[in-house]
PDB file of C-alpha atoms in Angstrom:
ATOM      1  CA  UNK A   1      -1.153  15.293 -48.982  1.00 53.00           C
ATOM      2  CA  UNK A   2       0.201  12.754 -51.496  1.00 51.00           C
ATOM      3  CA  UNK A   3      -0.904   9.137 -51.164  1.00 54.00           C
ATOM      4  CA  UNK A   4       0.443   6.149 -53.058  1.00 57.00           C
ATOM      5  CA  UNK A   5      -1.550   3.827 -55.318  1.00 56.00           C
ATOM      6  CA  UNK A   6      -1.904   1.113 -52.640  1.00 53.00           C
ATOM      7  CA  UNK A   7      -3.349   3.604 -50.167  1.00 51.00           C
ATOM      8  CA  UNK A   8      -5.787   4.978 -52.733  1.00 54.00           C
ATOM      9  CA  UNK A   9      -6.887   1.449 -53.647  1.00 56.00           C
ATOM     10  CA  UNK A  10      -7.453   0.635 -49.973  1.00 52.00           C
ATOM     11  CA  UNK A  11      -9.643   3.710 -49.479  1.00 55.00           C
ATOM     12  CA  UNK A  12     -11.963   2.474 -52.217  1.00 59.00           C
ATOM     13  CA  UNK A  13     -12.739  -0.681 -50.232  1.00 66.00           C
ATOM     14  CA  UNK A  14     -14.655   0.949 -47.395  1.00 72.00           C
ATOM     15  CA  UNK A  15     -16.905   3.866 -46.502  1.00 79.00           C
ATOM     16  CA  UNK A  16     -14.839   6.656 -44.919  1.00 82.00           C
ATOM     17  CA  UNK A  17     -17.943   8.229 -43.385  1.00 84.00           C
ATOM     18  CA  UNK A  18     -19.254   5.057 -41.728  1.00 90.00           C
ATOM     19  CA  UNK A  19     -18.673   4.080 -38.102  1.00 92.00           C
ATOM     20  CA  UNK A  20     -18.004   0.330 -38.121  1.00 92.00           C
ATOM     21  CA  UNK A  21     -18.375  -2.297 -35.440  1.00 93.00           C
ATOM     22  CA  UNK A  22     -14.956  -3.273 -34.050  1.00 94.00           C
ATOM     23  CA  UNK A  23     -14.657  -6.594 -35.881  1.00 94.00           C
ATOM     24  CA  UNK A  24     -15.700  -5.040 -39.198  1.00 94.00           C
ATOM     25  CA  UNK A  25     -13.274  -2.143 -38.777  1.00 94.00           C
ATOM     26  CA  UNK A  26     -10.381  -4.481 -38.018  1.00 95.00           C
ATOM     27  CA  UNK A  27     -11.211  -6.642 -41.047  1.00 94.00           C
ATOM     28  CA  UNK A  28     -10.992  -3.512 -43.218  1.00 93.00           C
ATOM     29  CA  UNK A  29      -7.670  -2.522 -41.636  1.00 94.00           C
ATOM     30  CA  UNK A  30      -6.148  -5.981 -42.124  1.00 94.00           C
ATOM     31  CA  UNK A  31      -7.362  -6.257 -45.722  1.00 91.00           C
ATOM     32  CA  UNK A  32      -6.028  -2.757 -46.448  1.00 88.00           C
ATOM     33  CA  UNK A  33      -2.482  -3.537 -45.268  1.00 87.00           C
ATOM     34  CA  UNK A  34      -0.532  -3.712 -48.507  1.00 86.00           C
ATOM     35  CA  UNK A  35       3.022  -3.008 -47.332  1.00 87.00           C
ATOM     36  CA  UNK A  36       5.820  -5.551 -47.792  1.00 91.00           C
ATOM     37  CA  UNK A  37       6.479  -5.569 -44.038  1.00 93.00           C
ATOM     38  CA  UNK A  38       4.244  -6.698 -41.157  1.00 94.00           C
ATOM     39  CA  UNK A  39       2.373  -3.478 -40.402  1.00 95.00           C
ATOM     40  CA  UNK A  40       1.487  -2.422 -36.869  1.00 95.00           C
ATOM     41  CA  UNK A  41      -2.196  -1.881 -36.071  1.00 97.00           C
ATOM     42  CA  UNK A  42      -2.787   1.283 -34.051  1.00 96.00           C
ATOM     43  CA  UNK A  43      -5.725   2.751 -32.137  1.00 97.00           C
ATOM     44  CA  UNK A  44      -6.410   6.475 -31.840  1.00 97.00           C
ATOM     45  CA  UNK A  45      -9.077   7.456 -29.282  1.00 97.00           C
ATOM     46  CA  UNK A  46     -10.274  11.029 -28.800  1.00 96.00           C
ATOM     47  CA  UNK A  47     -11.744  11.603 -25.345  1.00 96.00           C
ATOM     48  CA  UNK A  48     -14.187  14.191 -24.043  1.00 94.00           C
ATOM     49  CA  UNK A  49     -11.806  15.480 -21.375  1.00 94.00           C
ATOM     50  CA  UNK A  50      -9.425  18.411 -21.031  1.00 91.00           C
ATOM     51  CA  UNK A  51      -5.843  17.264 -20.449  1.00 88.00           C
ATOM     52  CA  UNK A  52      -4.911  20.724 -19.171  1.00 89.00           C
ATOM     53  CA  UNK A  53      -6.720  19.901 -15.914  1.00 91.00           C
ATOM     54  CA  UNK A  54      -5.085  17.522 -13.430  1.00 90.00           C
ATOM     55  CA  UNK A  55      -8.427  15.959 -12.473  1.00 92.00           C
ATOM     56  CA  UNK A  56      -9.140  15.024 -16.102  1.00 92.00           C
ATOM     57  CA  UNK A  57      -5.932  13.178 -16.888  1.00 91.00           C
ATOM     58  CA  UNK A  58      -6.240   9.687 -18.348  1.00 93.00           C
ATOM     59  CA  UNK A  59      -3.112   7.602 -17.975  1.00 89.00           C
ATOM     60  CA  UNK A  60      -2.226   4.039 -17.157  1.00 90.00           C
ATOM     61  CA  UNK A  61      -0.726   0.820 -18.434  1.00 90.00           C
ATOM     62  CA  UNK A  62      -2.106  -2.534 -19.496  1.00 92.00           C
ATOM     63  CA  UNK A  63      -0.637  -5.863 -20.574  1.00 92.00           C
ATOM     64  CA  UNK A  64      -2.122  -6.836 -23.926  1.00 95.00           C
ATOM     65  CA  UNK A  65      -3.128 -10.516 -23.900  1.00 94.00           C
ATOM     66  CA  UNK A  66      -1.436 -11.152 -27.244  1.00 95.00           C
ATOM     67  CA  UNK A  67       1.441  -8.684 -26.936  1.00 93.00           C
ATOM     68  CA  UNK A  68       2.319  -6.020 -29.495  1.00 92.00           C
ATOM     69  CA  UNK A  69       4.492  -8.138 -31.772  1.00 92.00           C
ATOM     70  CA  UNK A  70       7.372  -5.782 -31.107  1.00 88.00           C
ATOM     71  CA  UNK A  71      10.656  -6.772 -29.490  1.00 89.00           C
ATOM     72  CA  UNK A  72      11.007  -4.376 -26.544  1.00 92.00           C
ATOM     73  CA  UNK A  73      14.412  -3.273 -25.237  1.00 95.00           C
ATOM     74  CA  UNK A  74      14.212  -2.650 -21.497  1.00 97.00           C
ATOM     75  CA  UNK A  75      16.551  -0.499 -19.401  1.00 98.00           C
ATOM     76  CA  UNK A  76      16.371  -0.882 -15.622  1.00 98.00           C
ATOM     77  CA  UNK A  77      17.808   1.442 -13.012  1.00 98.00           C
ATOM     78  CA  UNK A  78      18.437  -0.668  -9.933  1.00 97.00           C
ATOM     79  CA  UNK A  79      21.155  -1.724  -7.492  1.00 96.00           C
ATOM     80  CA  UNK A  80      22.139  -4.865  -5.621  1.00 96.00           C
ATOM     81  CA  UNK A  81      19.596  -7.672  -5.470  1.00 97.00           C
ATOM     82  CA  UNK A  82      17.082  -5.731  -7.536  1.00 97.00           C
ATOM     83  CA  UNK A  83      19.634  -5.269 -10.326  1.00 97.00           C
ATOM     84  CA  UNK A  84      20.341  -9.006 -10.316  1.00 97.00           C
ATOM     85  CA  UNK A  85      16.610  -9.798 -10.382  1.00 97.00           C
ATOM     86  CA  UNK A  86      16.062  -7.416 -13.311  1.00 97.00           C
ATOM     87  CA  UNK A  87      18.861  -9.043 -15.300  1.00 97.00           C
ATOM     88  CA  UNK A  88      17.493 -12.510 -14.540  1.00 97.00           C
ATOM     89  CA  UNK A  89      14.029 -11.402 -15.711  1.00 97.00           C
ATOM     90  CA  UNK A  90      15.427 -10.464 -19.118  1.00 96.00           C
ATOM     91  CA  UNK A  91      16.284  -6.760 -18.891  1.00 97.00           C
ATOM     92  CA  UNK A  92      18.506  -5.703 -21.772  1.00 97.00           C
ATOM     93  CA  UNK A  93      20.398  -3.097 -19.760  1.00 97.00           C
ATOM     94  CA  UNK A  94      20.776  -2.714 -15.987  1.00 98.00           C
ATOM     95  CA  UNK A  95      22.681  -0.038 -14.109  1.00 96.00           C
ATOM     96  CA  UNK A  96      22.624   3.043 -11.925  1.00 96.00           C
ATOM     97  CA  UNK A  97      25.223   5.857 -11.917  1.00 96.00           C
ATOM     98  CA  UNK A  98      27.056   4.172 -14.804  1.00 96.00           C
ATOM     99  CA  UNK A  99      23.924   4.183 -16.965  1.00 96.00           C
ATOM    100  CA  UNK A 100      23.191   7.838 -16.173  1.00 96.00           C
ATOM    101  CA  UNK A 101      26.724   8.721 -17.304  1.00 96.00           C
ATOM    102  CA  UNK A 102      26.329   6.660 -20.462  1.00 96.00           C
ATOM    103  CA  UNK A 103      23.079   8.383 -21.424  1.00 96.00           C
ATOM    104  CA  UNK A 104      24.341  11.872 -20.585  1.00 96.00           C
ATOM    105  CA  UNK A 105      27.848  11.486 -21.931  1.00 94.00           C
ATOM    106  CA  UNK A 106      27.467   9.122 -24.869  1.00 95.00           C
ATOM    107  CA  UNK A 107      23.897   9.853 -25.922  1.00 95.00           C
ATOM    108  CA  UNK A 108      22.984   6.196 -25.402  1.00 96.00           C
ATOM    109  CA  UNK A 109      19.299   5.688 -26.255  1.00 97.00           C
ATOM    110  CA  UNK A 110      19.041   2.091 -27.502  1.00 96.00           C
ATOM    111  CA  UNK A 111      16.023   1.209 -25.350  1.00 96.00           C
ATOM    112  CA  UNK A 112      12.227   1.394 -25.572  1.00 94.00           C
ATOM    113  CA  UNK A 113      11.138   1.173 -21.910  1.00 95.00           C
ATOM    114  CA  UNK A 114      12.763   2.499 -18.737  1.00 97.00           C
ATOM    115  CA  UNK A 115      12.011   0.910 -15.355  1.00 97.00           C
ATOM    116  CA  UNK A 116      13.390   2.115 -12.032  1.00 98.00           C
ATOM    117  CA  UNK A 117      13.356   0.962  -8.434  1.00 97.00           C
ATOM    118  CA  UNK A 118      12.194   3.773  -6.100  1.00 97.00           C
ATOM    119  CA  UNK A 119      15.630   4.170  -4.490  1.00 96.00           C
ATOM    120  CA  UNK A 120      17.196   5.113  -7.846  1.00 97.00           C
ATOM    121  CA  UNK A 121      14.728   7.824  -8.819  1.00 96.00           C
ATOM    122  CA  UNK A 122      17.090  10.479  -7.479  1.00 95.00           C
ATOM    123  CA  UNK A 123      19.539   9.394 -10.173  1.00 95.00           C
ATOM    124  CA  UNK A 124      16.920   8.994 -12.881  1.00 96.00           C
ATOM    125  CA  UNK A 125      15.644  12.505 -12.151  1.00 95.00           C
ATOM    126  CA  UNK A 126      18.869  13.863 -13.641  1.00 95.00           C
ATOM    127  CA  UNK A 127      17.718  12.484 -16.993  1.00 96.00           C
ATOM    128  CA  UNK A 128      14.342  14.232 -16.975  1.00 95.00           C
ATOM    129  CA  UNK A 129      15.170  16.565 -19.860  1.00 95.00           C
ATOM    130  CA  UNK A 130      16.351  13.631 -21.964  1.00 96.00           C
ATOM    131  CA  UNK A 131      13.794  10.949 -21.127  1.00 95.00           C
ATOM    132  CA  UNK A 132      10.762  13.199 -20.501  1.00 92.00           C
ATOM    133  CA  UNK A 133      10.266  14.575 -24.038  1.00 91.00           C
ATOM    134  CA  UNK A 134      10.603  11.040 -25.420  1.00 91.00           C
ATOM    135  CA  UNK A 135       7.939   9.664 -23.087  1.00 88.00           C
ATOM    136  CA  UNK A 136      10.466   7.368 -21.403  1.00 93.00           C
ATOM    137  CA  UNK A 137      10.533   8.802 -17.879  1.00 95.00           C
ATOM    138  CA  UNK A 138       9.569   6.107 -15.329  1.00 95.00           C
ATOM    139  CA  UNK A 139       6.237   6.757 -13.640  1.00 91.00           C
ATOM    140  CA  UNK A 140       4.441   4.970 -10.776  1.00 92.00           C
ATOM    141  CA  UNK A 141       1.073   5.184 -12.589  1.00 85.00           C
ATOM    142  CA  UNK A 142       2.526   3.269 -15.511  1.00 86.00           C
ATOM    143  CA  UNK A 143       4.103   0.712 -13.186  1.00 91.00           C
ATOM    144  CA  UNK A 144       7.620   1.654 -14.299  1.00 95.00           C
ATOM    145  CA  UNK A 145       8.654   2.909 -10.856  1.00 96.00           C
ATOM    146  CA  UNK A 146       8.346  -0.166  -8.664  1.00 96.00           C
ATOM    147  CA  UNK A 147      10.267  -2.194  -6.073  1.00 96.00           C
ATOM    148  CA  UNK A 148       9.379  -5.323  -8.072  1.00 97.00           C
ATOM    149  CA  UNK A 149      11.529  -4.532 -11.100  1.00 97.00           C
ATOM    150  CA  UNK A 150      11.655  -8.170 -12.198  1.00 97.00           C
ATOM    151  CA  UNK A 151       7.882  -8.310 -12.610  1.00 96.00           C
ATOM    152  CA  UNK A 152       7.885  -4.989 -14.479  1.00 96.00           C
ATOM    153  CA  UNK A 153      10.525  -6.327 -16.884  1.00 96.00           C
ATOM    154  CA  UNK A 154       8.498  -9.466 -17.582  1.00 95.00           C
ATOM    155  CA  UNK A 155       5.339  -7.419 -18.199  1.00 93.00           C
ATOM    156  CA  UNK A 156       7.156  -5.049 -20.558  1.00 93.00           C
ATOM    157  CA  UNK A 157       8.539  -7.991 -22.514  1.00 93.00           C
ATOM    158  CA  UNK A 158       5.093  -9.628 -22.593  1.00 91.00           C
ATOM    159  CA  UNK A 159       3.460  -6.633 -24.267  1.00 89.00           C
ATOM    160  CA  UNK A 160       2.641  -4.061 -21.611  1.00 92.00           C
ATOM    161  CA  UNK A 161       1.809  -0.690 -23.110  1.00 91.00           C
ATOM    162  CA  UNK A 162       1.226   2.710 -21.580  1.00 90.00           C
ATOM    163  CA  UNK A 163      -1.738   4.841 -22.613  1.00 93.00           C
ATOM    164  CA  UNK A 164      -1.854   8.556 -21.963  1.00 91.00           C
ATOM    165  CA  UNK A 165      -3.489  11.675 -23.375  1.00 92.00           C
ATOM    166  CA  UNK A 166      -1.587  13.952 -25.700  1.00 91.00           C
ATOM    167  CA  UNK A 167      -2.164  17.708 -25.808  1.00 90.00           C
ATOM    168  CA  UNK A 168      -5.143  17.259 -28.157  1.00 94.00           C
ATOM    169  CA  UNK A 169      -6.887  14.804 -25.764  1.00 95.00           C
ATOM    170  CA  UNK A 170      -6.128  11.795 -27.970  1.00 96.00           C
ATOM    171  CA  UNK A 171      -4.619   8.454 -26.912  1.00 96.00           C
ATOM    172  CA  UNK A 172      -2.445   6.657 -29.486  1.00 96.00           C
ATOM    173  CA  UNK A 173      -1.500   2.998 -28.916  1.00 95.00           C
ATOM    174  CA  UNK A 174      -0.280  -0.027 -30.898  1.00 95.00           C
ATOM    175  CA  UNK A 175      -2.380  -3.172 -30.472  1.00 96.00           C
ATOM    176  CA  UNK A 176      -0.465  -5.747 -32.503  1.00 96.00           C
ATOM    177  CA  UNK A 177       0.671  -6.693 -35.969  1.00 96.00           C
ATOM    178  CA  UNK A 178      -1.479  -7.380 -39.027  1.00 96.00           C
ATOM    179  CA  UNK A 179      -0.152 -10.954 -39.029  1.00 96.00           C
ATOM    180  CA  UNK A 180      -1.877 -11.583 -35.678  1.00 96.00           C
ATOM    181  CA  UNK A 181      -5.215 -11.886 -37.435  1.00 95.00           C
ATOM    182  CA  UNK A 182      -8.460 -10.196 -36.489  1.00 96.00           C
ATOM    183  CA  UNK A 183      -9.357 -12.251 -33.391  1.00 96.00           C
ATOM    184  CA  UNK A 184      -6.093 -11.587 -31.514  1.00 97.00           C
ATOM    185  CA  UNK A 185      -6.047  -7.926 -32.503  1.00 97.00           C
ATOM    186  CA  UNK A 186      -9.655  -7.527 -31.394  1.00 97.00           C
ATOM    187  CA  UNK A 187      -8.851  -9.130 -28.043  1.00 96.00           C
ATOM    188  CA  UNK A 188      -6.026  -6.620 -27.572  1.00 96.00           C
ATOM    189  CA  UNK A 189      -8.324  -3.781 -28.684  1.00 97.00           C
ATOM    190  CA  UNK A 190     -11.011  -4.742 -26.169  1.00 96.00           C
ATOM    191  CA  UNK A 191      -8.456  -5.010 -23.360  1.00 95.00           C
ATOM    192  CA  UNK A 192      -7.061  -1.547 -24.082  1.00 96.00           C
ATOM    193  CA  UNK A 193     -10.421   0.171 -24.551  1.00 96.00           C
ATOM    194  CA  UNK A 194     -11.759  -1.495 -21.410  1.00 95.00           C
ATOM    195  CA  UNK A 195      -8.870  -0.009 -19.442  1.00 94.00           C
ATOM    196  CA  UNK A 196      -9.409   3.443 -20.948  1.00 95.00           C
ATOM    197  CA  UNK A 197     -13.127   3.332 -20.106  1.00 94.00           C
ATOM    198  CA  UNK A 198     -12.400   2.270 -16.512  1.00 93.00           C
ATOM    199  CA  UNK A 199      -9.932   5.165 -16.234  1.00 93.00           C
ATOM    200  CA  UNK A 200     -12.653   7.737 -16.951  1.00 93.00           C
ATOM    201  CA  UNK A 201     -12.095  10.697 -14.583  1.00 93.00           C
ATOM    202  CA  UNK A 202     -14.941  11.627 -12.257  1.00 91.00           C
ATOM    203  CA  UNK A 203     -14.598  15.201 -13.533  1.00 90.00           C
ATOM    204  CA  UNK A 204     -15.280  14.187 -17.138  1.00 87.00           C
ATOM    205  CA  UNK A 205     -18.622  15.452 -18.394  1.00 87.00           C
ATOM    206  CA  UNK A 206     -20.649  14.600 -21.468  1.00 89.00           C
ATOM    207  CA  UNK A 207     -19.606  12.002 -24.041  1.00 92.00           C
ATOM    208  CA  UNK A 208     -16.385  10.332 -22.878  1.00 94.00           C
ATOM    209  CA  UNK A 209     -15.292   8.579 -26.081  1.00 95.00           C
ATOM    210  CA  UNK A 210     -15.723  11.149 -28.845  1.00 94.00           C
ATOM    211  CA  UNK A 211     -14.199   9.079 -31.627  1.00 95.00           C
ATOM    212  CA  UNK A 212     -12.117   5.966 -32.209  1.00 96.00           C
ATOM    213  CA  UNK A 213     -10.051   5.150 -35.296  1.00 96.00           C
ATOM    214  CA  UNK A 214      -8.009   2.040 -36.119  1.00 96.00           C
ATOM    215  CA  UNK A 215      -5.358   1.921 -38.826  1.00 95.00           C
ATOM    216  CA  UNK A 216      -2.318  -0.023 -39.960  1.00 94.00           C
ATOM    217  CA  UNK A 217       1.057   1.696 -40.348  1.00 92.00           C
ATOM    218  CA  UNK A 218       0.593   2.507 -44.034  1.00 90.00           C
ATOM    219  CA  UNK A 219      -3.168   2.120 -44.342  1.00 88.00           C
ATOM    220  CA  UNK A 220      -6.144   4.477 -44.019  1.00 88.00           C
ATOM    221  CA  UNK A 221      -7.951   5.132 -40.750  1.00 92.00           C
ATOM    222  CA  UNK A 222     -11.234   3.304 -40.167  1.00 94.00           C
ATOM    223  CA  UNK A 223     -13.793   4.711 -37.720  1.00 94.00           C
ATOM    224  CA  UNK A 224     -15.116   2.486 -34.939  1.00 95.00           C
ATOM    225  CA  UNK A 225     -18.556   3.192 -33.513  1.00 92.00           C
ATOM    226  CA  UNK A 226     -18.008   4.571 -29.986  1.00 89.00           C
ATOM    227  CA  UNK A 227     -21.498   3.588 -28.811  1.00 84.00           C
ATOM    228  CA  UNK A 228     -20.613   0.104 -27.558  1.00 83.00           C
ATOM    229  CA  UNK A 229     -17.077   0.884 -26.452  1.00 88.00           C
ATOM    230  CA  UNK A 230     -18.257   2.234 -23.104  1.00 84.00           C
ATOM    231  CA  UNK A 231     -19.634  -1.240 -22.370  1.00 83.00           C
ATOM    232  CA  UNK A 232     -16.114  -2.720 -22.485  1.00 80.00           C
ATOM    233  CA  UNK A 233     -15.167  -1.202 -19.136  1.00 71.00           C
ATOM    234  CA  UNK A 234     -18.085  -2.755 -17.258  1.00 62.00           C
ATOM    235  CA  UNK A 235     -17.655  -6.078 -19.085  1.00 55.00           C
ATOM    236  CA  UNK A 236     -13.972  -6.213 -18.130  1.00 50.00           C
ATOM    237  CA  UNK A 237     -14.810  -5.459 -14.503  1.00 46.00           C
ATOM    238  CA  UNK A 238     -17.386  -8.249 -14.377  1.00 45.00           C
ATOM    239  CA  UNK A 239     -14.946 -10.743 -15.916  1.00 48.00           C
ATOM    240  CA  UNK A 240     -12.354  -9.917 -13.269  1.00 44.00           C
ATOM    241  CA  UNK A 241     -14.735 -10.519 -10.370  1.00 40.00           C
TER     242      UNK A 241
END
């Protein structure tokens, strides 16, 4: 694979074989971001589970305390009072049958998050083949199928992200922009990892977090030591009590 000069220079500034503490890893990532745009910082966590089994799925959603730095376009499927509430909460697009027709007929896809009230899921189900492969299908576990659509819109706009396993048992999530600085990114990182740890399936055996890597959009991946990450779940639980 070809890498540019900036990437190669960044690789020289850290030890690729070392597992860093979170703060150290994020400092490396931030200092390695050389692009002319504000790069996104991403987390990639490999878990010791098997996503082929229903009892080992890891999926959920969490509102990052400092947001993602991305402007999120929200589409809401709702009718009547719920549609009005969604629009008042800041939804970019609100509709029902008309929105289904627009997506199916015009190929409209100018949105990042889809939220639906339960009574519209019969309509939304028609879009399964379009929204499903793109990871946009509303889901109760992610809080995107809910009677309180206004709250869901506000959370999405505030930086709510969904985490879920891919076919290789890895979770990929953005946790902010390089411009946030290390402290805010680390706070987002700890919030996300705490949620992933708390979501550990009872059927999971052995080491739960196999590896964790943080990287900016154009920068190299930096390994985070998984040893202390398991502590984040219990720490988050204690703080919420």
